[in-house]
């Protein structure tokens, strides 16, 4: 496995990387670092000493893009102060805006999500008068042969991309336009990467894809679907936890659910974005499932794995959303009682089906008040869900020292709940049993009931 090289060479060019957006982007930055490391670059977390500043961007909502535009001002100052510094915008925003980013005059390099192998060439060819751009999307690129250089620093939990792109056409979503068509990665390369991580002390891998349930590798010796891949990775060692994200309600199969149940080390947590509880909205969003279908999948998951954590994504104020549609979302939340949720106001993305077909007609103040109601309800549900865990004991994989208290550690339960507890001589990478004594809506607070020698 590659690691961040020690700084043997003080003169080596330094790259500073900022990452926005999803876990997939975090992993992409690790792929980019791997490619640049082969070119002699060394990672720095100090922008002032970098000769190359890269921003790995997200386009999912307008505010994600606005943050990057704000950062470009900072980078312009760097370029004024230190002529020769190169600024590159990579990722989804690069793909969406292309040469519009070059017009800002603060950017030297623009590279889309499938162009990271081109970065060394783009860097070599760039001059003050000729910025470089590669935003070609590929049908094949999965970076399967590139070993990401881990930037997580905890050495316990790592992301592995198992596929790229997305073939769904959710009407609100920019991802199919920025990340192109769906392609699955060779399972052997995934297993090899997970094995190497395990050999290097990692104890958890998260398998990432926009829609993991449609993972499919067509190989000479047969096909591997997502349930098959899960079993392959889980088979590496019972000491290696396996997580995955994101599941699509229309595609999550009984096979995946039963494979999860079969392996103790496949974590009992599913992130299952519902987006809305209204069938009219789901139809307009082109999610290809109904409220009833979603509730059936949840019932199935819970009948097979009663303790399975469930989280979701919700969009408030999609095009034409009525008060009744909004109430349907609240009632679905009441029915399911998610453990936690990511909640957003609808943000129109240019070029998407929704932007072309439906007016973004829910007034901003209505979007905000609906979102606030959703957030308040979820807060109550999260607290309720965590409250049910008080008094129970969970196996927790220690990820590191708590941010609030250096004498405490934190980790997660199989259901993906964050748990903090006094360190008691344990360290990152240990499995410990934690008895939950109290909670907030975001955290379980407990004490370790495992002896120091792990018994
Ligand atoms: N506006 C608001 N939220 C969005 N998401 C995706 N596109 C948009 C948009 N245009 C949310 C969805 C998705 C999550 C990653 O981001 O809930 O599941
Ligand atoms: Fe990730 Fe989607 Fe944002 Fe791209 S647009 S970085 S795929 S969340």
PDB file of C-alpha atoms in Angstrom, residues 41-159:
ATOM      1  CA  UNK A  41       4.569  15.717  -5.461  1.00  0.00           C
ATOM      2  CA  UNK A  42       4.320  15.748  -1.682  1.00  0.00           C
ATOM      3  CA  UNK A  43       1.049  16.550   0.115  1.00  0.00           C
ATOM      4  CA  UNK A  44       0.980  19.633   2.328  1.00  0.00           C
ATOM      5  CA  UNK A  45      -1.801  20.920   4.537  1.00  0.00           C
ATOM      6  CA  UNK A  46      -0.355  24.418   4.352  1.00  0.00           C
ATOM      7  CA  UNK A  47      -1.625  26.262   1.284  1.00  0.00           C
ATOM      8  CA  UNK A  48       1.118  28.900   1.637  1.00  0.00           C
ATOM      9  CA  UNK A  49       3.868  26.408   0.763  1.00  0.00           C
ATOM     10  CA  UNK A  50       2.049  24.647  -2.091  1.00  0.00           C
ATOM     11  CA  UNK A  51       3.106  25.067  -5.690  1.00  0.00           C
ATOM     12  CA  UNK A  52      -0.121  23.364  -6.765  1.00  0.00           C
ATOM     13  CA  UNK A  53      -3.511  24.061  -5.199  1.00  0.00           C
ATOM     14  CA  UNK A  54      -6.275  21.623  -6.157  1.00  0.00           C
ATOM     15  CA  UNK A  55      -9.937  21.928  -5.264  1.00  0.00           C
ATOM     16  CA  UNK A  56     -12.039  18.821  -5.680  1.00  0.00           C
ATOM     17  CA  UNK A  57     -15.510  20.237  -6.114  1.00  0.00           C
ATOM     18  CA  UNK A  58     -19.195  19.353  -5.786  1.00  0.00           C
ATOM     19  CA  UNK A  59     -22.139  20.596  -7.868  1.00  0.00           C
ATOM     20  CA  UNK A  60     -25.000  18.895  -6.094  1.00  0.00           C
ATOM     21  CA  UNK A  61     -26.491  22.137  -4.752  1.00  0.00           C
ATOM     22  CA  UNK A  62     -25.825  25.727  -5.619  1.00  0.00           C
ATOM     23  CA  UNK A  63     -24.406  26.508  -2.172  1.00  0.00           C
ATOM     24  CA  UNK A  64     -21.698  23.837  -2.662  1.00  0.00           C
ATOM     25  CA  UNK A  65     -20.587  25.710  -5.784  1.00  0.00           C
ATOM     26  CA  UNK A  66     -20.839  29.130  -4.145  1.00  0.00           C
ATOM     27  CA  UNK A  67     -18.384  28.023  -1.458  1.00  0.00           C
ATOM     28  CA  UNK A  68     -15.837  27.187  -4.142  1.00  0.00           C
ATOM     29  CA  UNK A  69     -16.338  30.510  -5.925  1.00  0.00           C
ATOM     30  CA  UNK A  70     -15.584  32.134  -2.561  1.00  0.00           C
ATOM     31  CA  UNK A  71     -12.400  30.093  -2.224  1.00  0.00           C
ATOM     32  CA  UNK A  72     -11.279  31.149  -5.709  1.00  0.00           C
ATOM     33  CA  UNK A  73     -10.828  34.659  -4.298  1.00  0.00           C
ATOM     34  CA  UNK A  74      -8.364  33.236  -1.747  1.00  0.00           C
ATOM     35  CA  UNK A  75      -6.490  31.410  -4.471  1.00  0.00           C
ATOM     36  CA  UNK A  76      -6.302  34.548  -6.594  1.00  0.00           C
ATOM     37  CA  UNK A  77      -4.553  36.251  -3.669  1.00  0.00           C
ATOM     38  CA  UNK A  78      -2.108  33.347  -3.442  1.00  0.00           C
ATOM     39  CA  UNK A  79      -1.353  33.682  -7.147  1.00  0.00           C
ATOM     40  CA  UNK A  80      -0.766  37.422  -6.778  1.00  0.00           C
ATOM     41  CA  UNK A  81       1.550  36.919  -3.820  1.00  0.00           C
ATOM     42  CA  UNK A  82       3.393  33.898  -5.206  1.00  0.00           C
ATOM     43  CA  UNK A  83       3.561  33.998  -9.011  1.00  0.00           C
ATOM     44  CA  UNK A  84       3.911  30.522 -10.483  1.00  0.00           C
ATOM     45  CA  UNK A  85       1.468  28.885  -8.105  1.00  0.00           C
ATOM     46  CA  UNK A  86      -0.959  26.727 -10.069  1.00  0.00           C
ATOM     47  CA  UNK A  87      -4.640  26.427  -9.193  1.00  0.00           C
ATOM     48  CA  UNK A  88      -6.672  23.473 -10.457  1.00  0.00           C
ATOM     49  CA  UNK A  89     -10.406  22.910 -10.186  1.00  0.00           C
ATOM     50  CA  UNK A  90     -11.285  19.247 -10.465  1.00  0.00           C
ATOM     51  CA  UNK A  91     -14.402  17.134  -9.962  1.00  0.00           C
ATOM     52  CA  UNK A  92     -18.066  17.771 -10.574  1.00  0.00           C
ATOM     53  CA  UNK A  93     -17.944  21.570 -10.816  1.00  0.00           C
ATOM     54  CA  UNK A  94     -15.105  21.305 -13.336  1.00  0.00           C
ATOM     55  CA  UNK A  95     -17.244  18.960 -15.398  1.00  0.00           C
ATOM     56  CA  UNK A  96     -20.332  21.148 -15.162  1.00  0.00           C
ATOM     57  CA  UNK A  97     -18.796  24.559 -15.797  1.00  0.00           C
ATOM     58  CA  UNK A  98     -15.801  23.624 -17.958  1.00  0.00           C
ATOM     59  CA  UNK A  99     -14.135  26.709 -19.509  1.00  0.00           C
ATOM     60  CA  UNK A 100     -16.405  29.075 -17.570  1.00  0.00           C
ATOM     61  CA  UNK A 101     -14.022  28.385 -14.689  1.00  0.00           C
ATOM     62  CA  UNK A 102     -11.084  29.578 -16.773  1.00  0.00           C
ATOM     63  CA  UNK A 103     -12.813  32.923 -17.349  1.00  0.00           C
ATOM     64  CA  UNK A 104     -12.286  33.669 -13.668  1.00  0.00           C
ATOM     65  CA  UNK A 105      -8.524  34.075 -14.393  1.00  0.00           C
ATOM     66  CA  UNK A 106      -7.758  32.442 -11.049  1.00  0.00           C
ATOM     67  CA  UNK A 107      -7.719  28.934 -12.493  1.00  0.00           C
ATOM     68  CA  UNK A 108      -4.946  27.225 -14.496  1.00  0.00           C
ATOM     69  CA  UNK A 109      -6.268  23.677 -14.719  1.00  0.00           C
ATOM     70  CA  UNK A 110      -9.765  22.223 -15.091  1.00  0.00           C
ATOM     71  CA  UNK A 111     -10.131  18.435 -14.886  1.00  0.00           C
ATOM     72  CA  UNK A 112     -13.356  16.415 -14.715  1.00  0.00           C
ATOM     73  CA  UNK A 113     -13.892  13.247 -12.644  1.00  0.00           C
ATOM     74  CA  UNK A 114     -12.637  10.924 -15.408  1.00  0.00           C
ATOM     75  CA  UNK A 115      -9.510  12.981 -16.256  1.00  0.00           C
ATOM     76  CA  UNK A 116      -7.329  12.542 -13.191  1.00  0.00           C
ATOM     77  CA  UNK A 117      -4.755  10.459 -15.052  1.00  0.00           C
ATOM     78  CA  UNK A 118      -4.263  13.479 -17.328  1.00  0.00           C
ATOM     79  CA  UNK A 119      -3.305  15.777 -14.449  1.00  0.00           C
ATOM     80  CA  UNK A 120       0.491  15.331 -14.778  1.00  0.00           C
ATOM     81  CA  UNK A 121       0.299  16.257 -18.486  1.00  0.00           C
ATOM     82  CA  UNK A 122      -2.005  19.192 -17.828  1.00  0.00           C
ATOM     83  CA  UNK A 123       0.369  20.476 -15.138  1.00  0.00           C
ATOM     84  CA  UNK A 124       3.360  20.148 -17.472  1.00  0.00           C
ATOM     85  CA  UNK A 125       1.679  21.972 -20.347  1.00  0.00           C
ATOM     86  CA  UNK A 126       0.179  24.847 -18.432  1.00  0.00           C
ATOM     87  CA  UNK A 127       1.584  28.374 -19.002  1.00  0.00           C
ATOM     88  CA  UNK A 128       0.230  31.731 -17.829  1.00  0.00           C
ATOM     89  CA  UNK A 129      -1.292  32.200 -21.283  1.00  0.00           C
ATOM     90  CA  UNK A 130      -2.545  28.709 -21.815  1.00  0.00           C
ATOM     91  CA  UNK A 131      -4.578  27.169 -19.046  1.00  0.00           C
ATOM     92  CA  UNK A 132      -5.304  23.465 -19.514  1.00  0.00           C
ATOM     93  CA  UNK A 133      -8.583  21.605 -19.482  1.00  0.00           C
ATOM     94  CA  UNK A 134      -9.685  17.963 -19.785  1.00  0.00           C
ATOM     95  CA  UNK A 135     -13.329  17.226 -19.085  1.00  0.00           C
ATOM     96  CA  UNK A 136     -13.841  14.170 -21.286  1.00  0.00           C
ATOM     97  CA  UNK A 137     -16.127  11.608 -19.671  1.00  0.00           C
ATOM     98  CA  UNK A 138     -15.274   7.951 -20.066  1.00  0.00           C
ATOM     99  CA  UNK A 139     -17.310   4.754 -20.332  1.00  0.00           C
ATOM    100  CA  UNK A 140     -14.515   2.664 -18.816  1.00  0.00           C
ATOM    101  CA  UNK A 141     -12.457   4.635 -16.318  1.00  0.00           C
ATOM    102  CA  UNK A 142     -12.692   3.213 -12.778  1.00  0.00           C
ATOM    103  CA  UNK A 143      -9.109   3.957 -11.620  1.00  0.00           C
ATOM    104  CA  UNK A 144      -9.094   0.245 -10.730  1.00  0.00           C
ATOM    105  CA  UNK A 145      -5.292  -0.058 -10.892  1.00  0.00           C
ATOM    106  CA  UNK A 146      -4.550   3.037  -8.816  1.00  0.00           C
ATOM    107  CA  UNK A 147      -3.982   2.545  -5.107  1.00  0.00           C
ATOM    108  CA  UNK A 148      -5.385   5.604  -3.365  1.00  0.00           C
ATOM    109  CA  UNK A 149      -3.045   7.341  -0.931  1.00  0.00           C
ATOM    110  CA  UNK A 150      -5.075   7.458   2.251  1.00  0.00           C
ATOM    111  CA  UNK A 151      -5.575  10.924   3.663  1.00  0.00           C
ATOM    112  CA  UNK A 152      -7.874   9.879   6.521  1.00  0.00           C
ATOM    113  CA  UNK A 153      -4.998   9.758   9.036  1.00  0.00           C
ATOM    114  CA  UNK A 154      -6.901   7.523  11.471  1.00  0.00           C
ATOM    115  CA  UNK A 155      -5.610   4.378   9.778  1.00  0.00           C
ATOM    116  CA  UNK A 156      -8.768   2.480  10.724  1.00  0.00           C
ATOM    117  CA  UNK A 157     -11.488   3.187   8.200  1.00  0.00           C
ATOM    118  CA  UNK A 158     -11.081   3.667   4.443  1.00  0.00           C
ATOM    119  CA  UNK A 159     -13.240   4.282   1.410  1.00  0.00           C
TER     120      UNK A 159
END
